[in-house]
Every structure is written in structure tokens, then in C-alpha cells.
Coordinates of C-alpha atoms in Angstrom, one line a residue:
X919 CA 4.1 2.4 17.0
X920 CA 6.9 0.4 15.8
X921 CA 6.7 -2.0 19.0
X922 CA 3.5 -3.2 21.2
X923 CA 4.9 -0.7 24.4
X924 CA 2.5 2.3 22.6
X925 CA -0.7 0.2 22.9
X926 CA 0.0 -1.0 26.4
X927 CA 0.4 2.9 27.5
X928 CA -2.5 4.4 28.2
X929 CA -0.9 7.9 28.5
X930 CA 0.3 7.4 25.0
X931 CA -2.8 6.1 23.5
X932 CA -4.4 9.4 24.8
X933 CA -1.5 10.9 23.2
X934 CA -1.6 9.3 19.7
X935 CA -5.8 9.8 20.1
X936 CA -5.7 13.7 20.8
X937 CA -2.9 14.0 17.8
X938 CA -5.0 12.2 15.3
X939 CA -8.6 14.0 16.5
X940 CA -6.6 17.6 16.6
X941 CA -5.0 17.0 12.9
X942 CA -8.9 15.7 12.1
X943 CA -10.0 18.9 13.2
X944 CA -7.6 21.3 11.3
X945 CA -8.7 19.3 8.1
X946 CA -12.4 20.3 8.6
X947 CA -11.3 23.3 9.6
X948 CA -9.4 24.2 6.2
X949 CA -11.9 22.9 4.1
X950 CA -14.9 24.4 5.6
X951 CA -13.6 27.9 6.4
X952 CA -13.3 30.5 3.4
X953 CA -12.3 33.0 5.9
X954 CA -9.3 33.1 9.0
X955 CA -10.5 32.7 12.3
X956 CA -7.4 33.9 14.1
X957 CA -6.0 36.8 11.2
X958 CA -9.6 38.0 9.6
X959 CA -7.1 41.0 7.7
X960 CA -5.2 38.5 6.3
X961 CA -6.2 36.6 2.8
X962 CA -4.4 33.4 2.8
X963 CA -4.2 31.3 -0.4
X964 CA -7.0 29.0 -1.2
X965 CA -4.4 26.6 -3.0
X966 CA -2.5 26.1 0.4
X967 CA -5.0 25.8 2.6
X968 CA -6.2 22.7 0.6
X969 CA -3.0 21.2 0.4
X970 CA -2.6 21.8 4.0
X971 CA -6.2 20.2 4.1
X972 CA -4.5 17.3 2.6
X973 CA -1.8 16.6 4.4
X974 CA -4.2 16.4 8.2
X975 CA -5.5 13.9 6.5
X976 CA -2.6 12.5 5.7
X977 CA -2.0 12.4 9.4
X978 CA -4.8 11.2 10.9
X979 CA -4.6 8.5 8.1
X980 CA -1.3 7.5 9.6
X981 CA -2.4 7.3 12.9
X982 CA -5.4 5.5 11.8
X983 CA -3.3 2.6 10.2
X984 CA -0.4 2.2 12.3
X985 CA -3.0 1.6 15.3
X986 CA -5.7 -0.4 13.6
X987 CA -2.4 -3.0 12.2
X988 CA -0.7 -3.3 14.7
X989 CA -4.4 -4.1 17.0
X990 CA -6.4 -5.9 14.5
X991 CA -4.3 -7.1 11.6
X992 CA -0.5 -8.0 11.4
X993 CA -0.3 -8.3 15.1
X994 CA 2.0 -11.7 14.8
X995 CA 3.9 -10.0 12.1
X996 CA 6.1 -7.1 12.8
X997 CA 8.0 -7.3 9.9
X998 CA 5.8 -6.5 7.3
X999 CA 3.1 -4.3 9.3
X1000 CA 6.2 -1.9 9.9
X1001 CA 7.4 -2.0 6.4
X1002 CA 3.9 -1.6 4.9
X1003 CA 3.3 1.2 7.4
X1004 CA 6.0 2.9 6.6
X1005 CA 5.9 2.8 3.3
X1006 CA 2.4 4.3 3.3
X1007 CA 3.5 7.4 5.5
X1008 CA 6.5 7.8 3.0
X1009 CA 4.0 7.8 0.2
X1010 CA 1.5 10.1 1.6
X1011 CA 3.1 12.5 4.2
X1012 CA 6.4 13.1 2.3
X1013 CA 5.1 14.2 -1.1
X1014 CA 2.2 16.2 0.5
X1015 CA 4.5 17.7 2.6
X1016 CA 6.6 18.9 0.1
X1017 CA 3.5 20.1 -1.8
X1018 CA 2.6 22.4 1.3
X1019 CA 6.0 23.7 1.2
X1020 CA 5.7 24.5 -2.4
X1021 CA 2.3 26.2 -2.1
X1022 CA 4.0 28.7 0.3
X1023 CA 6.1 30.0 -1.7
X1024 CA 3.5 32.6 -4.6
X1025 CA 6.0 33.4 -7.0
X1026 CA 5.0 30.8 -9.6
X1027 CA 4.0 27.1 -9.9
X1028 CA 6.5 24.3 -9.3
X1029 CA 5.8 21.0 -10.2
X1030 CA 5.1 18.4 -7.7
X1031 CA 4.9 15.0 -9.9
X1032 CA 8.5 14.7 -9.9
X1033 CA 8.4 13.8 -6.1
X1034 CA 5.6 11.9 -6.5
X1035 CA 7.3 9.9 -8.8
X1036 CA 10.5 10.0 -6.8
X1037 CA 8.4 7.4 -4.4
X1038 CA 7.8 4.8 -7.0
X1039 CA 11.0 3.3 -6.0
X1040 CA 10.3 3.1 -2.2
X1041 CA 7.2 1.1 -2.8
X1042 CA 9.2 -1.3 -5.2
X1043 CA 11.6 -1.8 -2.4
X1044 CA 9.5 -1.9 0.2
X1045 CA 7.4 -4.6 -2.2
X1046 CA 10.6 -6.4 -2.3
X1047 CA 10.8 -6.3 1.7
X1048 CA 7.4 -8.0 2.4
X1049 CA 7.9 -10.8 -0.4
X1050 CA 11.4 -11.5 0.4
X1051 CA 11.0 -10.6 4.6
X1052 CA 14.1 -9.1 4.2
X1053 CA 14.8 -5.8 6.4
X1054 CA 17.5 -4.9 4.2
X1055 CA 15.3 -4.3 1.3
X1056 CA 12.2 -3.1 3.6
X1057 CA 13.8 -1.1 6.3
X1058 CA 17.5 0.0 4.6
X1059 CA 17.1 0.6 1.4
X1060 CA 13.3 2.2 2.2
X1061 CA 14.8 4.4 4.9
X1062 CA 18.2 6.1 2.8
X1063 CA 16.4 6.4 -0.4
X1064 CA 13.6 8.5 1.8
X1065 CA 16.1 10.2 3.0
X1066 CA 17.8 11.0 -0.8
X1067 CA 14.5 12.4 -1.3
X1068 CA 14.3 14.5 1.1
X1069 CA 17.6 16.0 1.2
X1070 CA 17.4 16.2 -2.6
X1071 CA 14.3 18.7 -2.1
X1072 CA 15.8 20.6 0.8
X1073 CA 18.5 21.9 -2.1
X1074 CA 15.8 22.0 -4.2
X1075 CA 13.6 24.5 -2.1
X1076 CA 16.6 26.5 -0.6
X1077 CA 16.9 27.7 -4.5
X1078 CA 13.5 28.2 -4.9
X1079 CA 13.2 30.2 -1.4
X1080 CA 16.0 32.6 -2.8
X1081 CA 14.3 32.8 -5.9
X1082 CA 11.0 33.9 -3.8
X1083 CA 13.2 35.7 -2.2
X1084 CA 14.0 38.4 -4.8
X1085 CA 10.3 38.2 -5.8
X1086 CA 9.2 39.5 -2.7
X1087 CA 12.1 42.4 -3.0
X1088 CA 11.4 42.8 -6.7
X1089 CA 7.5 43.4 -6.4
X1090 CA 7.1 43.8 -2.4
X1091 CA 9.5 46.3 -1.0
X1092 CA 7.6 47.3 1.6
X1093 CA 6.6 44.2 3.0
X1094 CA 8.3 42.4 6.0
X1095 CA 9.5 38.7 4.3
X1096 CA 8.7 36.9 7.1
X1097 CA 7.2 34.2 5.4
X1098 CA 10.6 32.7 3.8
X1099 CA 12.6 31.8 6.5
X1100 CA 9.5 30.0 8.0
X1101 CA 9.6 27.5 5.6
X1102 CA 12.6 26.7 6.1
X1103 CA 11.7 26.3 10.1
X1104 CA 9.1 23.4 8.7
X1105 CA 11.5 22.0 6.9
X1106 CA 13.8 20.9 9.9
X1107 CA 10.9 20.4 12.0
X1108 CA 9.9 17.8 9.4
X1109 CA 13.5 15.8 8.9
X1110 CA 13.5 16.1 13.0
X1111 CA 10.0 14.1 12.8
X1112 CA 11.3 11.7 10.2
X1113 CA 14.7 11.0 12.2
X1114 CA 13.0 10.3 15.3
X1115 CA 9.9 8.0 13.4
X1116 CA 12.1 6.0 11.4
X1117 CA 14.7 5.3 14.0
X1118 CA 12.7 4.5 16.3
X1119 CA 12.9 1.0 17.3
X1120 CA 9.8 0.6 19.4
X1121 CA 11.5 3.1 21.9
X1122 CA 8.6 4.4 23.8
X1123 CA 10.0 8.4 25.0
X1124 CA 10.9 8.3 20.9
X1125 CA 7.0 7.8 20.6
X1126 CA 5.6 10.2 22.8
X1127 CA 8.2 12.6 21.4
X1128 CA 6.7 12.0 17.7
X1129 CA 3.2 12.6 18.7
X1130 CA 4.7 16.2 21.1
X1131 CA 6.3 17.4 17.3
X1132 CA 3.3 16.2 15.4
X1133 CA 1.1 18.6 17.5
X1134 CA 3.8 21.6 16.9
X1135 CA 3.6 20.5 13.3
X1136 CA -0.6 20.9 13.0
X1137 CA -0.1 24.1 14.6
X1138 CA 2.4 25.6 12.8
X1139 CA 0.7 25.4 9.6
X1140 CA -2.2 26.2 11.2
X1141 CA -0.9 29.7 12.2
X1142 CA 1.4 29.7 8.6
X1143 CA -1.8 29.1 6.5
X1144 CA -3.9 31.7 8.7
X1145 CA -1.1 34.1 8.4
X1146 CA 0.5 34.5 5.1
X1147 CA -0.8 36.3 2.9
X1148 CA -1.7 35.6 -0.5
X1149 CA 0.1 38.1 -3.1
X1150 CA -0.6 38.6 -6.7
X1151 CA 1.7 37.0 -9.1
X1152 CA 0.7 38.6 -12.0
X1153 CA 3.3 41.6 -11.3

């Protein structure tokens, strides 16, 4: 909710409400749950299904702070509530995201703190932004070095998927490999997300169309977690 059009929709509010309560939902959900509800044959991985975990609540943080700032707090400053709110879905949704991604794929253990420290120099700039007020530090800078990031990772996690790849051909002939090009489905999902967030300039069809691909999101790795199943890497 870049703008104040959001809050004065009703339509959207339900909206934003019923993406927030859905993603609160799938957290309990994943945390509660040992077993699938919707693919009881199937043993999905305890690992992802807590990262998953994390990143609803990722989500419903989001909308939690995006709402209560630009209603309660920062209401007569757009500036810097949109910077600090960005910054804190960069810092939270990207990184989780990516470990989500990296929990799918079983063949070994990749490393996630080098992401996480990839976003040290988002909240420097973005620190920059508010002090100075200057977009071009808090918007420009913020949003192309996101975007570095992520496309950095998408090479990144094309080698690893190959690499999963000829794991799964290696050790599971017989299965149906599925699972890998599904990723990479997420993957663009996710950058479409991001492209329509952070351009959005208070835009309010870019706004309901964020919340429409957050839902498809929550129940994509819904049905990914409940579905792929957890192989032994010890071949």
C-alpha cells in the first residue's frame, strides 16, 4: 500500500485481510501438522515445511506493517514509511524465499547466510534514504541492488537445479522429476510479485493484483510442500 487509495477501498482491505489471515493459516498449518492433509502417501521434508512456516509469517508480517504504518504511524510521511517498509519486506521475504527454494532441492545443503548477508547493504541504503529523505538512496539504489540479488540467485539456483537434476537421474531413475521445473515456476512467480510491488506507485489494480499472486503464492507451496517427497541423500 504504497498510496492511501488501498485503505479507502473496502474491497481491497477485504482483499489484503483474507491474504494475510490465509498465509496466517498455512503457518499454523505447517507447524502443527507432522502429517499431509491433502497427499497422506507422501513424506514431505520437515526442513521445508518450517521454512515454508517461516516465510507465512513473513507474509502476514508484511501485511501487518504496511497497514498498521501507513493507519497509525507515518501517516504524514510517505517517504520514509515506504522506504522502511520496503526495506523490511526485502529483508524478510527475499532471503526466506530463497531459503524455501533451497530446501526444495534434497541433494545436499546450500548455504543461505550468503544472501542473508547480501541484504546488509539494502538496509545501509535504505538507512541512508530516511536520514537524508532522499529517494535516490531509499527507493533507487534499494530497488536495483534487490534486484542484483535476485537475479544473482536465479543463476545461482538454475546450476543448482541441474545439479539436482542429475541427482535425481543418478539415484532416482524411476521417478518422474517433477519437482525441478517447479521451482523454477516459483521463481518467476516471485520476480513477477516483486516487479509489480516495487513499481507500484500507489496504483490501485497493481495492488489488488499483488494480493491475487500472493494467494497463488501460499498455495503453491502449500501443494509443493504437501507434495514433494522427501528422498534420502545418503545414496
Amino acid at each position: 500500500m504504497y498510496d492511501y487509495q488501498g485503505l479507502q477501498d473496502v474491497f481491497f482491505i477485504m482483499l489484503y485481510g483474507m491474504a494475510g489471515f490465509f498465509a496466517m493459516l498455512a503457518c499454523v498449518y505447517l507447524l502443527l501438522r507432522c502429517g499431509n492433509a491433502f497427499a497422506e502417501d507422501v513424506r514431505s521434508s520437515c526442513v521445508l515445511r518450517r521454512w515454508t512456516a517461516a516465510f507465512m509469517a513473513a507474509i502476514v508480517a508484511s501485511h501487518v506493517w504496511w497497514y498498521v504504518l501507513g493507519t497509525y504511524f507515518l501517516t504524514d510521511d510517505r517517504l520514509v514509511r515506504n522506504i522502511t517498509t520496503i526495506m523490511l519486506d526485502h529483508v524478510t521475504l527475499v532471503p526466506l524465499t530463497m531459503a524455501v527454494l533451497l530446501a526444495m532441492l534434497q541433494d545436499r545443503r546450500r548455504p543461505l547466510w550468503p544472501w542473508l548477508l547480501a541484504q546488509a547493504p539494502e538496509v545501509l541504503a535504505a538507512a541512508l534514504g530516511i536520514a537524508g529523505r532522499s529517494e535516490f538512496w531509499g527507493y533507487k539504489v534499494v530497488h536495483y541492488w534487490q534486484l542484483g540479488v535476485i537475479a544473482v540467485f536465479v543463476v545461482y539456483y538454475i546450476i543448482a537445479l541441474r545439479q539436482y537434476e542429475r541427482w535425481l537421474l543418478d539415484n532416482y531413475a524411476d521417478l518422474e522429476h517433477k519437482e525441478v521445473w517447479q521451482s523454477m515456476v516459483f521463481i518467476i512467480v516471485l520476480l513477477a510479485v516483486y516487479m509489480v510491488y516495487t513499481s507500484n506507485a500507489g496504483e490501485l489494480v497493481r495492488e489488488y493484483l499483488s494480493q491475487v499472486i500472493t494467494l497463488v503464492i501460499i498455495a503453491f507451496l502449500l501443494w509443493r510442500v504437501e507434495t514433494l517427497q522427501e528422498l534420502d541423500n545418503e545414496l
